[in-house]
Amino acid sequence: MDWLNQEESDSFEDILKERGYFNFGDYRLCYGCERPLRSIENGETLEKALILFGNSMAGEKEFAEYIKKVYQGLIFDSDLSGSLRRLEAGLAVRKKEILYHLYCIEKEIPEILGHTQMMDNQALGKAMSIPCSPERSRALVEAELTKTADNGEIVCEMHTKMRQIGKNHKPDRIYFCARVPDGIRLDGKKLEGAIYIYKITEHSGGKK
């Protein structure tokens, strides 16, 4: 297993925050090997490996289809690739950050909301480990961040904020609904209680 002797970081977070090295082009994994991020012990370790490999997906459509399969705890909008094309910094720059933000959303939201059913979106955002908050403009929420479902609406005002690149550019964002209301269906599918990822894109409302 000489390939395991490469100087890869053992930190999932450091790799996706570009503080550690990982050979994304090498898809080999094993059971019980020394490298934690190459060793598949259970479903969680497999998911982390698959998330890392997502950085190798080239185009918006390929990336969108891949993450829909990997993040089993999230529901993604059907036009995800369309929103990815509007990333201000571009997908190539944002891929690792997107992969990490989605991981945090998937893992942290259920745990945070599991402690209370009464938490508002502002408090929820503050409880996250990554920058996250609701959109302040109600007009913008209604115009651009509300998904029409079969029998109601899914308000996706929550957003994680990616790092700012340059003084004149607003950070790209992931817009989502932390918990779809009871009884909501979309394309005939029950979504109540789900985390719905609506857009991975530029700052809504255009450049200001």
mmCIF file of C-alpha atoms in Angstrom:
data_model
loop_
_atom_site.group_PDB
_atom_site.id
_atom_site.type_symbol
_atom_site.label_atom_id
_atom_site.label_comp_id
_atom_site.label_asym_id
_atom_site.label_seq_id
_atom_site.Cartn_x
_atom_site.Cartn_y
_atom_site.Cartn_z
ATOM 1 C CA MET A 1 0.000 0.000 0.000
ATOM 2 C CA ASP A 2 2.721 2.465 -0.973
ATOM 3 C CA TRP A 3 0.099 4.908 -2.242
ATOM 4 C CA LEU A 4 -0.975 5.473 1.361
ATOM 5 C CA ASN A 5 2.437 6.894 2.230
ATOM 6 C CA GLN A 6 1.786 10.129 0.385
ATOM 7 C CA GLU A 7 1.869 13.205 2.573
ATOM 8 C CA GLU A 8 -1.889 13.723 2.700
ATOM 9 C CA SER A 9 -3.558 15.595 5.518
ATOM 10 C CA ASP A 10 -5.670 13.562 7.921
ATOM 11 C CA SER A 11 -7.982 16.530 8.542
ATOM 12 C CA PHE A 12 -11.187 16.631 6.503
ATOM 13 C CA GLU A 13 -11.770 20.250 7.503
ATOM 14 C CA ASP A 14 -8.221 21.394 6.703
ATOM 15 C CA ILE A 15 -8.354 19.862 3.236
ATOM 16 C CA LEU A 16 -11.608 21.558 2.290
ATOM 17 C CA LYS A 17 -10.403 24.840 3.803
ATOM 18 C CA GLU A 18 -7.252 24.541 1.660
ATOM 19 C CA ARG A 19 -4.943 24.192 4.654
ATOM 20 C CA GLY A 20 -4.021 20.571 3.917
ATOM 21 C CA TYR A 21 -3.108 18.429 0.913
ATOM 22 C CA PHE A 22 -5.214 15.610 -0.548
ATOM 23 C CA ASN A 23 -4.713 13.814 -3.860
ATOM 24 C CA PHE A 24 -8.211 14.260 -5.269
ATOM 25 C CA GLY A 25 -7.315 12.357 -8.409
ATOM 26 C CA ASP A 26 -6.567 9.160 -6.497
ATOM 27 C CA TYR A 27 -9.861 7.396 -5.710
ATOM 28 C CA ARG A 28 -8.426 4.382 -3.900
ATOM 29 C CA LEU A 29 -9.800 3.518 -0.466
ATOM 30 C CA CYS A 30 -9.284 0.637 1.916
ATOM 31 C CA TYR A 31 -10.583 -0.908 5.115
ATOM 32 C CA GLY A 32 -8.459 -0.531 8.228
ATOM 33 C CA CYS A 33 -5.589 1.393 6.636
ATOM 34 C CA GLU A 34 -3.530 4.019 8.419
ATOM 35 C CA ARG A 35 -4.822 7.112 6.637
ATOM 36 C CA PRO A 36 -8.148 8.057 8.301
ATOM 37 C CA LEU A 37 -9.590 9.722 5.197
ATOM 38 C CA ARG A 38 -8.679 6.714 3.044
ATOM 39 C CA SER A 39 -9.925 4.139 5.546
ATOM 40 C CA ILE A 40 -13.580 3.151 5.221
ATOM 41 C CA GLU A 41 -14.840 1.970 8.595
ATOM 42 C CA ASN A 42 -18.504 2.956 8.376
ATOM 43 C CA GLY A 43 -21.024 5.080 6.485
ATOM 44 C CA GLU A 44 -19.680 8.344 7.902
ATOM 45 C CA THR A 45 -16.095 7.721 6.808
ATOM 46 C CA LEU A 46 -17.293 6.669 3.364
ATOM 47 C CA GLU A 47 -19.340 9.857 3.045
ATOM 48 C CA LYS A 48 -16.326 12.002 3.918
ATOM 49 C CA ALA A 49 -14.233 10.282 1.260
ATOM 50 C CA LEU A 50 -16.958 10.729 -1.343
ATOM 51 C CA ILE A 51 -17.302 14.399 -0.393
ATOM 52 C CA LEU A 52 -13.582 14.923 -0.938
ATOM 53 C CA PHE A 53 -13.741 13.217 -4.316
ATOM 54 C CA GLY A 54 -16.459 15.684 -5.295
ATOM 55 C CA ASN A 55 -13.707 18.242 -5.815
ATOM 56 C CA SER A 56 -12.758 16.320 -8.970
ATOM 57 C CA MET A 57 -16.121 16.945 -10.637
ATOM 58 C CA ALA A 58 -15.516 19.425 -13.441
ATOM 59 C CA GLY A 59 -18.693 21.145 -14.685
ATOM 60 C CA GLU A 60 -21.756 22.511 -12.904
ATOM 61 C CA LYS A 61 -24.061 19.727 -14.083
ATOM 62 C CA GLU A 62 -21.629 16.964 -13.153
ATOM 63 C CA PHE A 63 -20.956 18.543 -9.753
ATOM 64 C CA ALA A 64 -24.672 19.053 -9.064
ATOM 65 C CA GLU A 65 -25.557 15.451 -9.883
ATOM 66 C CA TYR A 66 -22.685 14.174 -7.768
ATOM 67 C CA ILE A 67 -23.531 16.087 -4.594
ATOM 68 C CA LYS A 68 -27.194 15.099 -4.892
ATOM 69 C CA LYS A 69 -26.066 11.481 -4.521
ATOM 70 C CA VAL A 70 -23.496 12.032 -1.783
ATOM 71 C CA TYR A 71 -25.424 14.169 0.727
ATOM 72 C CA GLN A 72 -28.215 11.789 1.672
ATOM 73 C CA GLY A 73 -29.502 14.088 4.425
ATOM 74 C CA LEU A 74 -30.211 16.978 2.040
ATOM 75 C CA ILE A 75 -32.803 17.604 -0.680
ATOM 76 C CA PHE A 76 -31.554 19.662 -3.629
ATOM 77 C CA ASP A 77 -33.487 21.848 -6.041
ATOM 78 C CA SER A 78 -33.901 20.462 -9.554
ATOM 79 C CA ASP A 79 -32.196 23.525 -11.070
ATOM 80 C CA LEU A 80 -29.127 23.358 -8.870
ATOM 81 C CA SER A 81 -26.723 23.393 -11.818
ATOM 82 C CA GLY A 82 -28.374 26.580 -13.076
ATOM 83 C CA SER A 83 -27.665 28.391 -9.824
ATOM 84 C CA LEU A 84 -24.085 27.064 -9.749
ATOM 85 C CA ARG A 85 -23.463 28.754 -13.094
ATOM 86 C CA ARG A 86 -24.152 32.099 -11.424
ATOM 87 C CA LEU A 87 -21.471 31.787 -8.748
ATOM 88 C CA GLU A 88 -19.584 35.056 -8.822
ATOM 89 C CA ALA A 89 -16.228 33.427 -8.091
ATOM 90 C CA GLY A 90 -16.965 30.417 -10.305
ATOM 91 C CA LEU A 91 -17.314 26.743 -9.426
ATOM 92 C CA ALA A 92 -13.605 25.919 -9.760
ATOM 93 C CA VAL A 93 -12.790 28.386 -6.980
ATOM 94 C CA ARG A 94 -15.734 27.472 -4.738
ATOM 95 C CA LYS A 95 -15.938 23.656 -4.951
ATOM 96 C CA LYS A 96 -14.113 22.805 -1.717
ATOM 97 C CA GLU A 97 -15.937 25.505 0.193
ATOM 98 C CA ILE A 98 -19.312 24.326 -1.106
ATOM 99 C CA LEU A 99 -18.532 20.730 -0.170
ATOM 100 C CA TYR A 100 -17.615 21.779 3.372
ATOM 101 C CA HIS A 101 -20.607 24.070 3.841
ATOM 102 C CA LEU A 102 -23.009 21.347 2.701
ATOM 103 C CA TYR A 103 -21.383 18.913 5.122
ATOM 104 C CA CYS A 104 -21.876 21.375 7.995
ATOM 105 C CA ILE A 105 -25.506 22.004 7.014
ATOM 106 C CA GLU A 106 -26.231 18.273 6.823
ATOM 107 C CA LYS A 107 -24.564 17.423 10.147
ATOM 108 C CA GLU A 108 -25.269 20.474 12.290
ATOM 109 C CA ILE A 109 -28.837 21.536 11.452
ATOM 110 C CA PRO A 110 -30.563 18.342 12.707
ATOM 111 C CA GLU A 111 -28.517 18.392 15.906
ATOM 112 C CA ILE A 112 -29.235 22.072 16.593
ATOM 113 C CA LEU A 113 -32.947 21.786 15.839
ATOM 114 C CA GLY A 114 -33.157 18.577 17.838
ATOM 115 C CA HIS A 115 -32.678 20.589 21.025
ATOM 116 C CA THR A 116 -35.658 22.863 20.437
ATOM 117 C CA GLN A 117 -38.619 23.204 18.111
ATOM 118 C CA MET A 118 -38.922 26.945 18.769
ATOM 119 C CA MET A 119 -35.584 28.266 17.489
ATOM 120 C CA ASP A 120 -35.841 31.141 15.022
ATOM 121 C CA ASN A 121 -33.612 31.414 11.961
ATOM 122 C CA GLN A 122 -31.385 34.112 13.464
ATOM 123 C CA ALA A 123 -30.555 31.941 16.466
ATOM 124 C CA LEU A 124 -30.109 28.908 14.233
ATOM 125 C CA GLY A 125 -27.564 30.731 12.100
ATOM 126 C CA LYS A 126 -25.585 31.828 15.153
ATOM 127 C CA ALA A 127 -25.438 28.223 16.362
ATOM 128 C CA MET A 128 -23.766 27.042 13.153
ATOM 129 C CA SER A 129 -19.976 26.617 12.971
ATOM 130 C CA ILE A 130 -19.822 28.464 9.627
ATOM 131 C CA PRO A 131 -21.138 31.959 8.773
ATOM 132 C CA CYS A 132 -24.908 31.546 8.452
ATOM 133 C CA SER A 133 -27.929 33.849 8.815
ATOM 134 C CA PRO A 134 -31.362 34.601 7.327
ATOM 135 C CA GLU A 135 -31.810 37.139 4.535
ATOM 136 C CA ARG A 136 -32.911 40.480 6.004
ATOM 137 C CA SER A 137 -34.901 41.783 3.019
ATOM 138 C CA ARG A 138 -38.398 40.301 3.081
ATOM 139 C CA ALA A 139 -38.999 41.563 -0.458
ATOM 140 C CA LEU A 140 -35.937 39.654 -1.655
ATOM 141 C CA VAL A 141 -37.024 36.529 0.184
ATOM 142 C CA GLU A 142 -40.412 36.663 -1.520
ATOM 143 C CA ALA A 143 -39.024 37.472 -4.966
ATOM 144 C CA GLU A 144 -35.971 35.211 -5.172
ATOM 145 C CA LEU A 145 -35.738 32.844 -2.208
ATOM 146 C CA THR A 146 -39.169 31.230 -2.044
ATOM 147 C CA LYS A 147 -39.776 27.946 -3.861
ATOM 148 C CA THR A 148 -43.320 27.201 -4.975
ATOM 149 C CA ALA A 149 -44.283 23.657 -3.989
ATOM 150 C CA ASP A 150 -47.301 21.549 -4.962
ATOM 151 C CA ASN A 151 -49.343 22.778 -2.018
ATOM 152 C CA GLY A 152 -47.541 25.745 -0.537
ATOM 153 C CA GLU A 153 -44.145 27.404 -0.386
ATOM 154 C CA ILE A 154 -40.652 26.608 0.863
ATOM 155 C CA VAL A 155 -38.978 29.732 2.196
ATOM 156 C CA CYS A 156 -35.217 29.472 1.696
ATOM 157 C CA GLU A 157 -34.037 32.607 3.462
ATOM 158 C CA MET A 158 -31.227 30.915 5.392
ATOM 159 C CA HIS A 159 -27.820 31.168 3.783
ATOM 160 C CA THR A 160 -24.241 30.270 4.502
ATOM 161 C CA LYS A 161 -21.743 32.879 3.419
ATOM 162 C CA MET A 162 -18.538 31.901 1.645
ATOM 163 C CA ARG A 163 -15.309 33.815 2.001
ATOM 164 C CA GLN A 164 -15.008 37.177 0.280
ATOM 165 C CA ILE A 165 -12.647 37.310 -2.685
ATOM 166 C CA GLY A 166 -11.642 40.884 -3.441
ATOM 167 C CA LYS A 167 -13.024 44.088 -1.959
ATOM 168 C CA ASN A 168 -15.684 44.687 -4.613
ATOM 169 C CA HIS A 169 -17.218 41.216 -4.681
ATOM 170 C CA LYS A 170 -19.926 39.898 -2.380
ATOM 171 C CA PRO A 171 -19.419 36.370 -1.023
ATOM 172 C CA ASP A 172 -21.226 33.555 -2.824
ATOM 173 C CA ARG A 173 -23.869 31.767 -0.774
ATOM 174 C CA ILE A 174 -25.849 28.589 -0.220
ATOM 175 C CA TYR A 175 -29.556 29.374 0.230
ATOM 176 C CA PHE A 176 -31.635 26.776 2.028
ATOM 177 C CA CYS A 177 -34.633 25.972 4.188
ATOM 178 C CA ALA A 178 -33.580 24.352 7.449
ATOM 179 C CA ARG A 179 -36.854 22.495 7.949
ATOM 180 C CA VAL A 180 -39.561 22.220 5.308
ATOM 181 C CA PRO A 181 -43.002 22.813 6.909
ATOM 182 C CA ASP A 182 -45.325 19.917 7.625
ATOM 183 C CA GLY A 183 -47.520 18.737 4.786
ATOM 184 C CA ILE A 184 -45.431 20.242 1.973
ATOM 185 C CA ARG A 185 -44.996 18.220 -1.198
ATOM 186 C CA LEU A 186 -42.860 18.997 -4.244
ATOM 187 C CA ASP A 187 -43.370 17.091 -7.493
ATOM 188 C CA GLY A 188 -45.510 14.679 -5.517
ATOM 189 C CA LYS A 189 -42.782 13.919 -2.961
ATOM 190 C CA LYS A 190 -43.212 14.541 0.772
ATOM 191 C CA LEU A 191 -40.619 17.019 1.983
ATOM 192 C CA GLU A 192 -41.822 17.908 5.475
ATOM 193 C CA GLY A 193 -38.950 18.197 7.926
ATOM 194 C CA ALA A 194 -36.313 18.029 5.186
ATOM 195 C CA ILE A 195 -33.355 20.376 4.701
ATOM 196 C CA TYR A 196 -33.940 21.886 1.264
ATOM 197 C CA ILE A 197 -30.974 23.328 -0.659
ATOM 198 C CA TYR A 198 -32.435 25.852 -3.082
ATOM 199 C CA LYS A 199 -29.508 27.766 -4.613
ATOM 200 C CA ILE A 200 -25.725 27.659 -4.527
ATOM 201 C CA THR A 201 -24.999 30.933 -6.217
ATOM 202 C CA GLU A 202 -24.088 34.598 -6.118
ATOM 203 C CA HIS A 203 -25.524 36.987 -3.545
ATOM 204 C CA SER A 204 -29.240 37.267 -4.324
ATOM 205 C CA GLY A 205 -30.520 40.655 -5.345
ATOM 206 C CA GLY A 206 -27.670 41.289 -7.734
ATOM 207 C CA LYS A 207 -24.486 43.240 -7.200
ATOM 208 C CA LYS A 208 -24.893 46.359 -5.106
#
